[in-house]
């Protein structure tokens, strides 16, 4: 479904963030993208979603294809319309707007049938429906994480990219976030890539694991082959 081939990325013409990274996502898979701070996880997700030019980042080599179409050079909105949603780290939304308005704004990708999708989203996240007039900025970290995933769903993505959804959440909330990701994958057949540092819960649902280190792929393995010791070897190298 997604094929990143020999991609290198530089920021500001100088800082090499990725070097010859190849990364493939099969339709229907759940890919865990692991690696320590600064490994390049966010950069890789932003390269796929077309977000790098906004940060003086540039793909200097390689190609990125989604369902055989080249994504390099495409505008993020065009990439979103093709069916890719990136939920960035930092839980970005319009904090001074209501939950309802945030979800409606997020439907710009596919404005048709927004009302039907809103119902579906409230099915996955009932609390959002119960407090739909609440200002987004008043939500807890876990609730905000759910909101930004729900906003991505409003665009009917076929490939969902999640950047560190568990950051700063309590273990119970982390469990809840991954439960909902698992359900969306199972019920909607959505293909998912999740970038995290280490999350045992993620390895339970993953079909494929990539570990990045210093801008390169240090390991590509089946989840059963990835244990704490293997990760520590990469993280400490
Ligand atoms: N906007 C930017 N401008 C310049 N350098 C950047 C920028 N964003 C990231 N980098 C650099 O690129 C490298 C990869 O960073 P990236 O954010 O992709 O790592 P990460 O694996 O997502 O880390 P973390 O787990 O901390 O989120 C780092 O050396 C970082 O300092
Ligand atoms: Mg990151």
Coordinates of C-alpha atoms and ligand atoms in Angstrom, one line a residue:
X1 CA 0.0 0.0 0.0
X2 CA 2.8 2.4 1.0
X3 CA 6.3 2.1 -0.2
X4 CA 9.1 4.4 1.0
X5 CA 12.2 3.6 -1.0
X6 CA 15.7 4.8 -0.1
X7 CA 14.5 8.1 1.3
X8 CA 16.9 10.6 2.8
X9 CA 15.7 13.8 4.5
X10 CA 17.5 17.0 5.4
X11 CA 16.3 19.9 7.4
X12 CA 17.4 23.4 6.5
X13 CA 19.7 22.0 3.8
X14 CA 22.1 20.6 6.5
X15 CA 20.7 18.4 9.3
X16 CA 20.4 14.8 8.0
X17 CA 17.4 13.3 9.7
X18 CA 16.9 10.2 7.5
X19 CA 19.4 8.3 5.4
X20 CA 18.4 5.7 2.9
X21 CA 15.3 4.6 4.7
X22 CA 13.1 1.9 3.1
X23 CA 9.8 1.1 4.7
X24 CA 6.8 -0.7 3.4
X25 CA 3.2 -1.0 4.7
X26 CA 1.0 -3.8 3.5
X27 CA -2.8 -3.1 3.2
X28 CA -4.6 -4.2 6.4
X29 CA -1.4 -4.2 8.5
X30 CA -0.5 -2.5 11.7
X31 CA 3.1 -1.3 11.6
X32 CA 4.9 -0.4 14.8
X33 CA 7.5 2.3 14.1
X34 CA 9.8 2.3 17.1
X35 CA 13.0 4.1 18.0
X36 CA 14.6 6.4 20.6
X37 CA 14.3 10.2 20.7
X38 CA 15.6 11.8 17.5
X39 CA 15.7 8.5 15.6
X40 CA 13.6 10.0 12.8
X41 CA 10.1 8.5 13.4
X42 CA 8.2 11.9 13.2
X43 CA 10.3 12.9 10.1
X44 CA 9.3 9.7 8.3
X45 CA 5.6 10.2 9.0
X46 CA 5.8 13.9 8.0
X47 CA 7.6 12.9 4.8
X48 CA 4.8 10.5 3.9
X49 CA 2.1 13.1 4.7
X50 CA 3.9 15.9 2.7
X51 CA 4.4 18.1 5.8
X52 CA 8.2 18.5 5.6
X53 CA 8.3 21.7 3.4
X54 CA 6.6 23.6 6.2
X55 CA 9.6 23.0 8.4
X56 CA 12.3 23.6 5.8
X57 CA 12.6 19.8 5.5
X58 CA 13.3 18.2 2.2
X59 CA 13.3 14.7 0.8
X60 CA 16.7 14.8 -1.0
X61 CA 16.6 11.2 -2.3
X62 CA 14.3 8.3 -2.8
X63 CA 10.6 7.9 -3.6
X64 CA 7.4 7.5 -1.6
X65 CA 4.5 5.7 -3.3
X66 CA 1.0 5.1 -2.1
X67 CA -1.0 2.6 -4.1
X68 CA 1.6 3.0 -6.8
X69 CA 1.1 6.8 -7.1
X70 CA 4.1 9.1 -6.3
X71 CA 3.5 11.2 -3.2
X72 CA 6.7 13.3 -3.3
X73 CA 5.9 16.9 -4.1
X74 CA 2.2 16.5 -3.5
X75 CA 0.4 19.0 -1.2
X76 CA -0.6 17.6 2.3
X77 CA -4.3 18.2 1.4
X78 CA -4.0 16.2 -1.8
X79 CA -2.3 13.4 0.2
X80 CA -5.1 13.5 2.7
X81 CA -7.7 13.2 -0.1
X82 CA -5.9 10.1 -1.4
X83 CA -6.7 8.5 1.9
X84 CA -3.8 9.1 4.3
X85 CA -4.3 10.8 7.7
X86 CA -1.5 11.9 9.9
X87 CA -2.3 12.4 13.6
X88 CA 0.7 14.5 14.7
X89 CA 2.3 14.4 18.1
X90 CA 1.1 17.3 20.3
X91 CA -2.6 16.6 19.8
X92 CA -3.2 19.5 17.5
X93 CA -6.7 20.8 17.2
X94 CA -8.6 24.1 17.5
X95 CA -8.5 24.4 21.3
X96 CA -10.8 27.4 21.5
X97 CA -13.5 25.6 19.4
X98 CA -16.0 22.9 20.5
X99 CA -15.5 19.2 20.0
X100 CA -18.3 19.4 17.4
X101 CA -16.7 22.3 15.5
X102 CA -13.3 20.5 15.5
X103 CA -14.9 17.3 14.0
X104 CA -16.7 19.3 11.4
X105 CA -13.5 21.2 10.4
X106 CA -11.8 17.9 10.1
X107 CA -14.3 16.7 7.5
X108 CA -12.9 19.2 4.9
X109 CA -11.0 16.2 3.4
X110 CA -14.3 14.6 2.4
X111 CA -17.2 17.1 3.1
X112 CA -19.8 14.7 1.6
X113 CA -21.6 12.5 4.1
X114 CA -20.0 14.3 7.1
X115 CA -23.1 13.8 9.2
X116 CA -22.9 10.0 8.7
X117 CA -19.3 9.9 9.6
X118 CA -19.9 12.1 12.7
X119 CA -22.4 9.4 13.9
X120 CA -19.8 6.7 13.3
X121 CA -17.1 8.7 15.2
X122 CA -19.5 9.1 18.2
X123 CA -20.0 5.3 18.1
X124 CA -16.3 4.8 18.6
X125 CA -15.9 7.7 21.1
X126 CA -19.2 8.0 23.0
X127 CA -17.8 10.6 25.4
X128 CA -17.2 13.0 22.4
X129 CA -20.9 12.8 21.6
X130 CA -21.9 13.3 25.2
X131 CA -19.8 16.5 25.5
X132 CA -19.9 17.7 21.9
X133 CA -20.3 21.4 22.9
X134 CA -17.4 21.3 25.3
X135 CA -14.4 23.5 24.3
X136 CA -11.6 21.2 23.1
X137 CA -9.0 23.0 25.2
X138 CA -10.8 21.9 28.4
X139 CA -10.3 18.1 27.6
X140 CA -7.7 16.0 29.4
X141 CA -4.7 14.7 27.6
X142 CA -6.3 11.3 27.0
X143 CA -9.6 12.8 25.8
X144 CA -7.7 15.2 23.5
X145 CA -5.8 12.2 22.0
X146 CA -9.1 10.5 21.3
X147 CA -10.4 13.7 19.7
X148 CA -7.5 14.1 17.3
X149 CA -7.9 10.4 16.3
X150 CA -11.6 11.1 15.8
X151 CA -10.8 14.1 13.7
X152 CA -8.6 11.9 11.5
X153 CA -11.5 9.5 11.1
X154 CA -13.7 12.3 9.8
X155 CA -11.5 12.2 6.6
X156 CA -12.2 8.5 6.0
X157 CA -8.6 7.5 5.8
X158 CA -7.5 4.1 4.5
X159 CA -4.0 4.6 6.0
X160 CA -3.8 6.1 9.5
X161 CA -0.4 7.4 10.7
X162 CA -0.3 8.0 14.5
X163 CA 2.7 9.8 16.0
X164 CA 3.3 8.9 19.7
X165 CA -0.3 8.7 20.8
X166 CA 0.6 7.4 24.2
X167 CA 2.9 10.2 25.2
X168 CA 2.1 11.5 28.7
X169 CA -0.9 9.3 29.2
X170 CA -1.6 7.0 32.2
X171 CA -1.4 3.2 31.5
X172 CA -5.2 3.0 31.5
X173 CA -5.5 5.7 28.9
X174 CA -2.8 4.1 26.8
X175 CA -4.8 0.9 26.9
X176 CA -7.9 2.7 25.9
X177 CA -6.2 4.5 23.0
X178 CA -4.8 1.2 21.6
X179 CA -8.1 -0.6 22.1
X180 CA -9.8 2.0 19.9
X181 CA -7.0 1.7 17.3
X182 CA -7.4 -2.1 17.3
X183 CA -11.1 -1.8 16.8
X184 CA -10.8 0.7 13.9
X185 CA -8.3 -1.6 12.3
X186 CA -10.5 -4.6 12.7
X187 CA -14.0 -3.1 11.9
X188 CA -13.0 -0.6 9.3
X189 CA -10.1 -2.6 7.8
X190 CA -7.9 0.5 8.3
X191 CA -4.2 0.1 7.8
X192 CA -2.3 1.7 10.6
X193 CA 1.3 2.9 11.4
X194 CA 2.0 3.9 15.0
X195 CA 5.2 5.6 16.0
X196 CA 6.2 5.0 19.6
X197 CA 9.3 4.7 21.8
X198 CA 8.3 1.4 23.4
X199 CA 4.8 0.2 24.0
X200 CA 4.3 -3.5 24.8
X201 CA 0.5 -3.0 24.0
X202 CA 1.4 -1.9 20.5
X203 CA 3.5 -5.0 19.9
X204 CA 0.5 -7.1 20.7
X205 CA -1.5 -5.7 17.8
X206 CA 1.4 -5.0 15.4
X207 CA 1.8 -7.2 12.2
X208 CA 5.2 -5.7 11.4
X209 CA 7.9 -3.8 13.3
X210 CA 10.5 -1.3 12.2
X211 CA 13.0 0.1 14.6
X212 CA 14.7 3.4 13.5
X213 CA 18.0 4.6 15.0
X214 CA 19.9 7.7 14.0
X215 CA 18.0 8.2 10.8
X216 CA 18.3 4.6 9.5
X217 CA 16.4 1.4 9.8
X218 CA 18.1 -0.6 12.5
X219 CA 15.7 -3.5 12.6
X220 CA 12.7 -4.8 10.6
X221 CA 11.1 -7.8 12.1
X222 CA 8.0 -9.7 13.1
X223 CA 6.5 -8.6 16.4
X224 CA 7.4 -12.0 18.0
X225 CA 11.1 -11.4 17.2
X226 CA 11.1 -8.1 19.0
X227 CA 11.7 -8.3 22.7
X228 CA 12.9 -5.8 25.3
X229 CA 16.5 -7.0 25.0
X230 CA 16.6 -6.6 21.2
X231 CA 15.2 -3.1 21.5
X232 CA 17.7 -2.1 24.2
X233 CA 20.5 -3.3 22.0
X234 CA 19.3 -0.9 19.3
X235 CA 18.5 2.0 21.7
X236 CA 21.9 1.8 23.5
X237 CA 24.0 1.3 20.4
Ligands
LIG1 N1 12.0 21.0 12.1 C1 13.2 20.5 12.3 N2 14.3 21.3 12.0 C2 15.5 20.8 12.1 N3 15.8 19.6 12.6 C3 14.8 18.8 12.9 C4 13.4 19.2 12.8 N4 12.6 18.2 13.2 C5 13.4 17.2 13.6 N5 14.7 17.5 13.4 C6 15.9 16.7 13.7 O1 15.8 15.5 12.9 C7 16.1 14.3 13.7 C8 15.0 13.3 13.7 O2 13.9 13.9 14.5 P1 12.5 13.3 14.7 O3 11.6 14.3 15.3 O4 12.1 12.8 13.4 O5 12.8 12.1 15.7 P2 11.7 11.2 16.5 O6 12.2 9.7 16.3 O7 10.4 11.5 16.1 O8 12.0 11.6 18.0 P3 11.0 11.6 19.3 O9 10.9 10.2 19.8 O10 11.8 12.5 20.2 O11 9.8 12.2 18.8 C9 16.6 14.8 15.0 O12 18.0 15.0 15.0 C10 16.0 16.2 15.1 O13 16.7 17.1 15.9
LIG2 MG1 8.7 12.2 17.2

